CSV table of C-alpha atoms and ligand atoms in Angstrom, one decimal:
chain,number,residue,atom,x,y,z
A,1,MET,CA,17.7,-41.4,-24.9
A,2,LYS,CA,18.4,-44.9,-23.5
A,3,ILE,CA,15.6,-47.2,-22.5
A,4,LEU,CA,16.4,-50.2,-20.4
A,5,ILE,CA,14.4,-53.4,-20.5
A,6,ALA,CA,15.5,-55.3,-17.3
A,7,THR,CA,13.8,-58.6,-16.9
A,8,GLU,CA,15.0,-61.5,-14.8
A,9,LYS,CA,12.3,-63.6,-16.5
A,10,PRO,CA,12.7,-62.6,-20.2
A,11,PHE,CA,9.8,-61.7,-22.6
A,12,ALA,CA,9.3,-63.9,-25.6
A,13,PRO,CA,11.8,-62.8,-28.3
A,14,VAL,CA,9.0,-61.7,-30.6
A,15,ALA,CA,7.9,-59.2,-27.9
A,16,VAL,CA,11.4,-57.9,-27.5
A,17,LYS,CA,11.7,-57.4,-31.2
A,18,GLY,CA,8.4,-55.3,-31.3
A,19,MET,CA,9.5,-53.3,-28.2
A,20,LYS,CA,12.9,-52.6,-29.9
A,21,GLU,CA,11.0,-51.3,-32.9
A,22,VAL,CA,8.8,-49.0,-30.8
A,23,ILE,CA,11.7,-47.7,-28.9
A,24,GLU,CA,13.8,-47.0,-32.0
A,25,GLN,CA,10.9,-45.4,-33.9
A,26,GLY,CA,10.6,-43.1,-30.9
A,27,GLY,CA,14.2,-42.0,-31.5
A,28,HIS,CA,15.6,-43.9,-28.5
A,29,GLU,CA,18.1,-46.7,-28.0
A,30,LEU,CA,17.2,-50.0,-26.4
A,31,VAL,CA,19.4,-51.5,-23.7
A,32,LEU,CA,18.5,-55.1,-23.0
A,33,LEU,CA,19.3,-56.8,-19.8
A,34,GLU,CA,17.8,-60.3,-19.4
A,35,LYS,CA,18.4,-62.7,-16.5
A,36,GLY,CA,20.6,-60.1,-14.9
A,37,THR,CA,21.3,-59.5,-11.2
A,38,LYS,CA,20.2,-56.4,-9.2
A,39,ALA,CA,23.8,-55.2,-9.5
A,40,ASP,CA,23.6,-55.5,-13.3
A,41,MET,CA,20.3,-53.5,-13.3
A,42,ILE,CA,21.9,-50.8,-11.2
A,43,ALA,CA,24.9,-50.5,-13.5
A,44,ALA,CA,22.7,-50.6,-16.7
A,45,VAL,CA,20.2,-48.0,-15.5
A,46,ALA,CA,22.7,-45.3,-14.7
A,47,ASP,CA,22.3,-43.4,-18.0
A,48,CYS,CA,18.8,-44.5,-18.9
A,49,ALA,CA,15.7,-42.2,-19.1
A,50,GLY,CA,13.2,-45.1,-19.2
A,51,LEU,CA,13.0,-48.5,-17.5
A,52,ILE,CA,10.7,-51.4,-18.3
A,53,VAL,CA,10.5,-54.3,-15.8
A,54,ARG,CA,8.2,-57.2,-14.9
A,55,SER,CA,8.3,-58.4,-11.3
A,56,ASP,CA,11.9,-57.1,-11.0
A,57,LYS,CA,12.5,-55.1,-7.8
A,58,VAL,CA,12.9,-51.4,-8.3
A,59,ASP,CA,13.9,-49.8,-5.0
A,60,LYS,CA,15.8,-46.9,-3.5
A,61,GLU,CA,19.2,-48.3,-4.6
A,62,VAL,CA,18.0,-48.4,-8.3
A,63,PHE,CA,16.5,-44.9,-8.1
A,64,ASP,CA,19.6,-43.5,-6.5
A,65,ALA,CA,21.7,-45.0,-9.3
A,66,ALA,CA,19.4,-43.8,-12.1
A,67,LYS,CA,20.2,-40.1,-12.3
A,68,GLN,CA,18.5,-39.6,-15.6
A,69,LEU,CA,15.5,-41.8,-15.1
A,70,LYS,CA,12.1,-40.2,-15.8
A,71,VAL,CA,9.7,-43.1,-16.2
A,72,VAL,CA,9.4,-46.8,-15.1
A,73,VAL,CA,6.8,-49.0,-16.6
A,74,ARG,CA,5.9,-52.3,-15.0
A,75,ALA,CA,4.9,-54.4,-18.0
A,76,GLY,CA,2.0,-56.1,-16.2
A,77,ALA,CA,-0.6,-55.5,-13.5
A,78,GLY,CA,0.9,-55.7,-10.0
A,79,TYR,CA,3.4,-53.0,-9.1
A,80,ASP,CA,4.3,-54.2,-5.5
A,81,ASN,CA,7.9,-54.7,-6.7
A,82,ILE,CA,8.3,-50.9,-7.2
A,83,ASP,CA,9.0,-48.5,-4.3
A,84,LEU,CA,6.5,-45.8,-5.3
A,85,ALA,CA,7.5,-43.4,-2.5
A,86,GLU,CA,11.1,-43.5,-3.7
A,87,ALA,CA,10.0,-43.1,-7.3
A,88,THR,CA,8.0,-40.0,-6.3
A,89,ALA,CA,10.9,-38.7,-4.2
A,90,HIS,CA,13.2,-39.1,-7.3
A,91,GLY,CA,10.6,-37.4,-9.6
A,92,VAL,CA,10.0,-40.6,-11.6
A,93,CYS,CA,6.6,-41.5,-13.1
A,94,VAL,CA,5.6,-45.1,-12.5
A,95,MET,CA,3.0,-46.8,-14.7
A,96,ASN,CA,1.7,-50.3,-15.2
A,97,THR,CA,-0.1,-51.9,-18.2
A,98,PRO,CA,-3.4,-53.0,-16.7
A,99,GLY,CA,-5.3,-55.9,-18.4
A,100,GLN,CA,-2.6,-56.6,-21.0
A,101,ASN,CA,-1.6,-60.0,-19.6
A,102,ALA,CA,-4.9,-60.9,-17.9
A,103,ASN,CA,-6.1,-63.6,-20.2
A,104,ALA,CA,-2.9,-65.5,-19.9
A,105,VAL,CA,-3.1,-65.5,-16.1
A,106,ALA,CA,-6.8,-66.6,-16.3
A,107,GLU,CA,-6.0,-69.5,-18.7
A,108,LEU,CA,-3.3,-70.7,-16.4
A,109,VAL,CA,-5.7,-70.6,-13.4
A,110,MET,CA,-8.1,-72.9,-15.3
A,111,GLY,CA,-5.4,-75.1,-16.6
A,112,MET,CA,-3.9,-75.7,-13.2
A,113,LEU,CA,-7.4,-76.4,-11.8
A,114,VAL,CA,-8.0,-79.0,-14.4
A,115,THR,CA,-4.6,-80.6,-13.7
A,116,LEU,CA,-5.4,-80.8,-10.0
A,117,VAL,CA,-8.9,-82.1,-10.2
A,118,ARG,CA,-7.8,-84.7,-12.8
A,119,ASN,CA,-5.1,-85.9,-10.4
A,120,ARG,CA,-2.3,-84.8,-12.7
A,121,TYR,CA,-3.5,-87.2,-15.4
A,122,ASN,CA,-2.2,-90.2,-13.4
A,123,GLY,CA,-4.8,-92.7,-14.5
A,124,THR,CA,-7.1,-92.4,-11.5
A,125,SER,CA,-10.6,-90.9,-11.6
A,126,GLY,CA,-10.8,-87.2,-10.9
A,127,THR,CA,-13.7,-84.8,-10.7
A,128,GLU,CA,-15.2,-82.2,-13.0
A,129,LEU,CA,-15.6,-78.5,-12.7
A,130,LYS,CA,-19.1,-78.3,-14.2
A,131,ASP,CA,-21.7,-77.2,-11.7
A,132,LYS,CA,-19.1,-76.4,-9.0
A,133,THR,CA,-19.2,-72.9,-7.6
A,134,LEU,CA,-16.1,-70.7,-8.2
A,135,GLY,CA,-15.7,-67.6,-6.0
A,136,ILE,CA,-13.6,-64.8,-7.5
A,137,HIS,CA,-11.8,-62.8,-4.9
A,138,ALA,CA,-11.4,-59.4,-6.7
A,139,PHE,CA,-13.1,-58.9,-10.0
A,140,GLY,CA,-10.4,-57.0,-11.9
A,141,ALA,CA,-9.1,-57.8,-15.3
A,142,VAL,CA,-7.8,-61.2,-14.4
A,143,GLY,CA,-10.9,-62.1,-12.3
A,144,ARG,CA,-13.2,-61.2,-15.1
A,145,ASN,CA,-11.3,-63.4,-17.6
A,146,VAL,CA,-11.4,-66.3,-15.1
A,147,ALA,CA,-15.1,-65.8,-14.8
A,148,ARG,CA,-15.6,-65.8,-18.6
A,149,ILE,CA,-13.6,-69.1,-19.0
A,150,ALA,CA,-15.2,-70.8,-15.9
A,151,LYS,CA,-18.6,-70.1,-17.3
A,152,GLY,CA,-17.6,-72.0,-20.4
A,153,PHE,CA,-16.8,-75.0,-18.2
A,154,GLY,CA,-20.4,-74.7,-16.8
A,155,MET,CA,-19.3,-73.5,-13.4
A,156,LYS,CA,-21.4,-71.2,-11.2
A,157,VAL,CA,-19.4,-68.0,-10.7
A,158,CYS,CA,-19.7,-65.5,-7.9
A,159,ALA,CA,-17.4,-62.6,-7.0
A,160,LEU,CA,-16.5,-60.1,-4.3
A,161,ASP,CA,-15.2,-56.7,-5.2
A,162,PRO,CA,-16.2,-53.6,-3.4
A,163,TRP,CA,-15.0,-51.5,-6.3
A,164,VAL,CA,-17.2,-53.1,-8.9
A,165,LYS,CA,-20.9,-52.5,-9.2
A,166,ASP,CA,-23.3,-55.4,-8.9
A,167,GLU,CA,-24.8,-54.6,-12.3
A,168,VAL,CA,-21.4,-55.1,-14.0
A,169,MET,CA,-21.0,-58.6,-12.5
A,170,ILE,CA,-24.6,-59.5,-13.2
A,171,ALA,CA,-24.2,-58.4,-16.9
A,172,GLU,CA,-21.3,-60.9,-17.0
A,173,GLY,CA,-23.4,-63.7,-15.5
A,174,VAL,CA,-21.6,-63.5,-12.2
A,175,ASP,CA,-23.4,-63.4,-8.8
A,176,PRO,CA,-22.2,-60.4,-6.7
A,177,VAL,CA,-21.2,-61.3,-3.1
A,178,HIS,CA,-20.8,-58.6,-0.5
A,179,SER,CA,-18.7,-60.2,2.3
A,180,LEU,CA,-15.5,-62.2,2.3
A,181,GLU,CA,-17.1,-64.7,4.7
A,182,ASP,CA,-20.0,-65.3,2.3
A,183,LEU,CA,-17.6,-65.7,-0.7
A,184,TYR,CA,-15.6,-68.4,1.0
A,185,LYS,CA,-18.8,-70.1,2.5
A,186,MET,CA,-20.4,-70.3,-1.0
A,187,SER,CA,-17.4,-71.4,-3.1
A,188,GLN,CA,-15.9,-74.8,-3.3
A,189,ILE,CA,-13.2,-73.2,-5.4
A,190,VAL,CA,-11.8,-69.7,-4.7
A,191,SER,CA,-9.5,-67.9,-7.1
A,192,LEU,CA,-7.5,-65.0,-5.6
A,193,HIS,CA,-7.0,-61.9,-7.7
A,194,ILE,CA,-6.1,-59.3,-5.0
A,195,PRO,CA,-3.0,-57.2,-5.2
A,196,ALA,CA,-0.3,-57.4,-2.5
A,197,THR,CA,-0.9,-54.3,-0.3
A,198,ASP,CA,-0.6,-53.4,3.4
A,199,GLU,CA,-4.3,-54.4,3.7
A,200,THR,CA,-4.1,-57.7,1.9
A,201,ARG,CA,-0.7,-59.2,3.0
A,202,GLY,CA,-1.4,-62.3,5.0
A,203,SER,CA,-5.1,-61.8,4.8
A,204,VAL,CA,-6.1,-65.2,3.5
A,205,GLY,CA,-5.5,-68.0,6.0
A,206,LYS,CA,-7.1,-70.7,8.1
A,207,GLY,CA,-10.1,-68.5,9.1
A,208,LEU,CA,-11.4,-68.1,5.6
A,209,ILE,CA,-10.3,-71.6,4.4
A,210,GLU,CA,-12.3,-73.3,7.1
A,211,LEU,CA,-15.5,-71.6,5.9
A,212,MET,CA,-15.2,-73.3,2.5
A,213,PRO,CA,-17.5,-76.2,1.6
A,214,LYS,CA,-16.2,-79.8,1.4
A,215,GLY,CA,-13.7,-80.4,-1.4
A,216,ALA,CA,-12.3,-76.9,-1.1
A,217,ILE,CA,-9.6,-75.7,-3.5
A,218,LEU,CA,-7.9,-72.3,-3.2
A,219,VAL,CA,-6.1,-71.0,-6.3
A,220,ASN,CA,-3.5,-68.3,-6.0
A,221,ALA,CA,-2.2,-66.8,-9.2
A,222,ALA,CA,-1.9,-63.4,-7.5
A,223,ARG,CA,0.9,-62.9,-5.0
A,224,LYS,CA,2.3,-65.3,-2.4
A,225,GLU,CA,2.3,-62.5,0.2
A,226,VAL,CA,-1.5,-62.4,0.4
A,227,ILE,CA,-1.5,-65.8,2.0
A,228,ASP,CA,-0.9,-66.3,5.8
A,229,GLU,CA,1.4,-69.3,5.3
A,230,ALA,CA,1.3,-70.5,8.9
A,231,GLY,CA,-2.5,-70.4,8.6
A,232,LEU,CA,-2.3,-72.3,5.3
A,233,ALA,CA,-0.3,-75.1,6.9
A,234,GLU,CA,-2.8,-75.3,9.8
A,235,ALA,CA,-5.7,-75.5,7.2
A,236,PHE,CA,-3.9,-78.5,5.6
A,237,GLU,CA,-3.7,-80.2,8.9
A,238,ALA,CA,-7.3,-79.5,9.9
A,239,ARG,CA,-8.9,-80.3,6.6
A,240,PRO,CA,-7.8,-83.4,4.7
A,241,ASP,CA,-10.1,-82.4,1.8
A,242,PHE,CA,-8.4,-79.0,1.3
A,243,ARG,CA,-6.2,-78.4,-1.7
A,244,TYR,CA,-4.1,-75.5,-2.8
A,245,ILE,CA,-2.9,-74.3,-6.2
A,246,ALA,CA,-0.3,-71.6,-6.5
A,247,ASP,CA,1.5,-69.9,-9.4
A,248,VAL,CA,3.5,-68.2,-6.7
A,249,LYS,CA,4.9,-70.9,-4.5
A,250,PRO,CA,4.7,-70.3,-0.8
A,251,ASP,CA,7.9,-70.2,1.3
A,252,ASN,CA,6.8,-73.5,2.9
A,253,ALA,CA,6.2,-75.2,-0.5
A,254,ALA,CA,8.8,-77.9,0.0
A,255,GLU,CA,7.2,-79.0,3.3
A,256,LEU,CA,3.7,-78.9,1.8
A,257,GLU,CA,4.8,-80.9,-1.3
A,258,GLU,CA,6.4,-83.5,0.9
A,259,LYS,CA,3.5,-83.9,3.3
A,260,TYR,CA,0.6,-83.5,0.9
A,261,PRO,CA,1.9,-84.3,-2.6
A,262,GLU,CA,-1.6,-84.8,-4.1
A,263,ARG,CA,-3.1,-81.8,-2.5
A,264,VAL,CA,-0.9,-79.1,-3.8
A,265,LEU,CA,0.1,-77.9,-7.3
A,266,PHE,CA,2.8,-75.3,-7.7
A,267,SER,CA,4.4,-73.9,-10.8
A,268,PRO,CA,8.2,-73.8,-10.4
A,269,LYS,CA,8.4,-70.1,-11.4
A,270,LYS,CA,5.6,-67.6,-11.8
A,271,MET,CA,4.1,-68.5,-15.2
A,272,GLY,CA,0.8,-66.8,-15.3
A,273,ALA,CA,1.8,-64.0,-17.7
A,274,GLN,CA,4.4,-66.1,-19.6
A,275,THR,CA,2.8,-66.4,-23.0
A,276,ALA,CA,3.9,-64.9,-26.3
A,277,GLU,CA,0.6,-63.0,-26.5
A,278,ALA,CA,0.8,-61.6,-23.0
A,279,ASN,CA,4.4,-60.6,-23.5
A,280,ILE,CA,3.6,-58.9,-26.8
A,281,ASN,CA,0.6,-57.1,-25.3
A,282,ALA,CA,2.2,-56.0,-22.1
A,283,GLY,CA,5.7,-55.4,-23.6
A,284,LEU,CA,4.4,-53.3,-26.5
A,285,ALA,CA,2.1,-51.3,-24.2
A,286,ALA,CA,5.1,-50.7,-21.9
A,287,ALA,CA,7.4,-49.6,-24.7
A,288,ASN,CA,4.7,-47.3,-26.1
A,289,GLN,CA,4.0,-45.8,-22.7
A,290,VAL,CA,7.7,-45.1,-22.0
A,291,VAL,CA,8.1,-43.5,-25.5
A,292,ALA,CA,5.0,-41.4,-25.1
A,293,HIS,CA,6.0,-40.2,-21.6
A,294,LEU,CA,9.4,-39.1,-22.8
A,295,LYS,CA,7.8,-37.4,-25.8
A,296,ASP,CA,5.0,-35.4,-24.1
A,297,GLY,CA,4.7,-36.5,-20.5
A,298,PHE,CA,2.0,-39.2,-21.1
A,299,ASN,CA,0.9,-40.5,-17.7
A,300,ARG,CA,-2.3,-42.4,-18.1
A,301,PHE,CA,-1.9,-45.5,-15.9
A,302,GLN,CA,0.4,-43.6,-13.5
A,303,VAL,CA,0.3,-45.4,-10.1
A,304,ASN,CA,2.4,-42.9,-8.0
A,305,LYS,CA,0.2,-39.8,-8.4
B,401,LIG,C1,1.4,-59.2,-13.1
B,401,LIG,O1,1.3,-58.6,-12.1
B,401,LIG,O2,1.3,-58.6,-14.2
B,401,LIG,C2,1.6,-60.7,-13.2
B,401,LIG,O3,1.8,-61.2,-11.9
B,401,LIG,C3,2.8,-61.1,-14.1
B,401,LIG,O4,4.0,-60.9,-13.5
B,401,LIG,P1,5.3,-61.2,-14.4
B,401,LIG,O5,5.5,-60.2,-15.4
B,401,LIG,O6,6.5,-61.2,-13.4
B,401,LIG,O7,5.2,-62.6,-15.0
């Protein structure tokens, strides 16, 4: 059977090589589409039984075209790019590869933080992270890795996550917080790790930002949709001390960069998971999951149950 890897932002070549081996050892043929358009994906998927993507959009048009498709694996954590209802309606199993790229995202969060608080290494005096309080908004795989690294910097770390027991956080040296308001009130720096869902879209804006202590920095390596961008712009106006870091540029990035060049730091393209290691981990996991699903219906990590 044919398995399509369709990635607008390609995996490292070493990851693709490993994925090809897994696919061929499973008795399948790899079809590789890198930096393609949606139309390219639609044409390529027509005779494929498996599909591996990253943040690439997989919607009704794709499912309608993919008459032989049985499984889609999002090589990564967030699957808001995949229309789960359409997948289910077309009888397609959708899985993600949770945790596989989490360390890469966490390292980028800390790297961007250092870059911002050291004024982009421009020769002026910056500030340190040691003894500052970092609030982790959602303590999943990425949040936990951020906490681990932040503790190495000597930061105090607290986290909010209704799905994680206090004991788990305490065992990792993290103070559990039980309300959003408290998390933002306590944390000079907040790092967002919530998925984009109907509940979280536009949920972080001026109201939460204005609760943060002096010198507030919000870091978003999650999804741009979770930010209320109008509220973000208002927060910049209202608080000259507020700074924003995003690995997922807001739509109003150009305006913010022009008005507040020293108070924002944006990556040009989503770079959190873009390391050889993360590509290998997530890519190989995805290839193995597709092959296992086609062999015997493997569906651990299915997200459209
Ligand atoms: C994820 O959800 O796994 C990350 O946001 C990485 O996304 P990417 O594979 O598009 O880089």
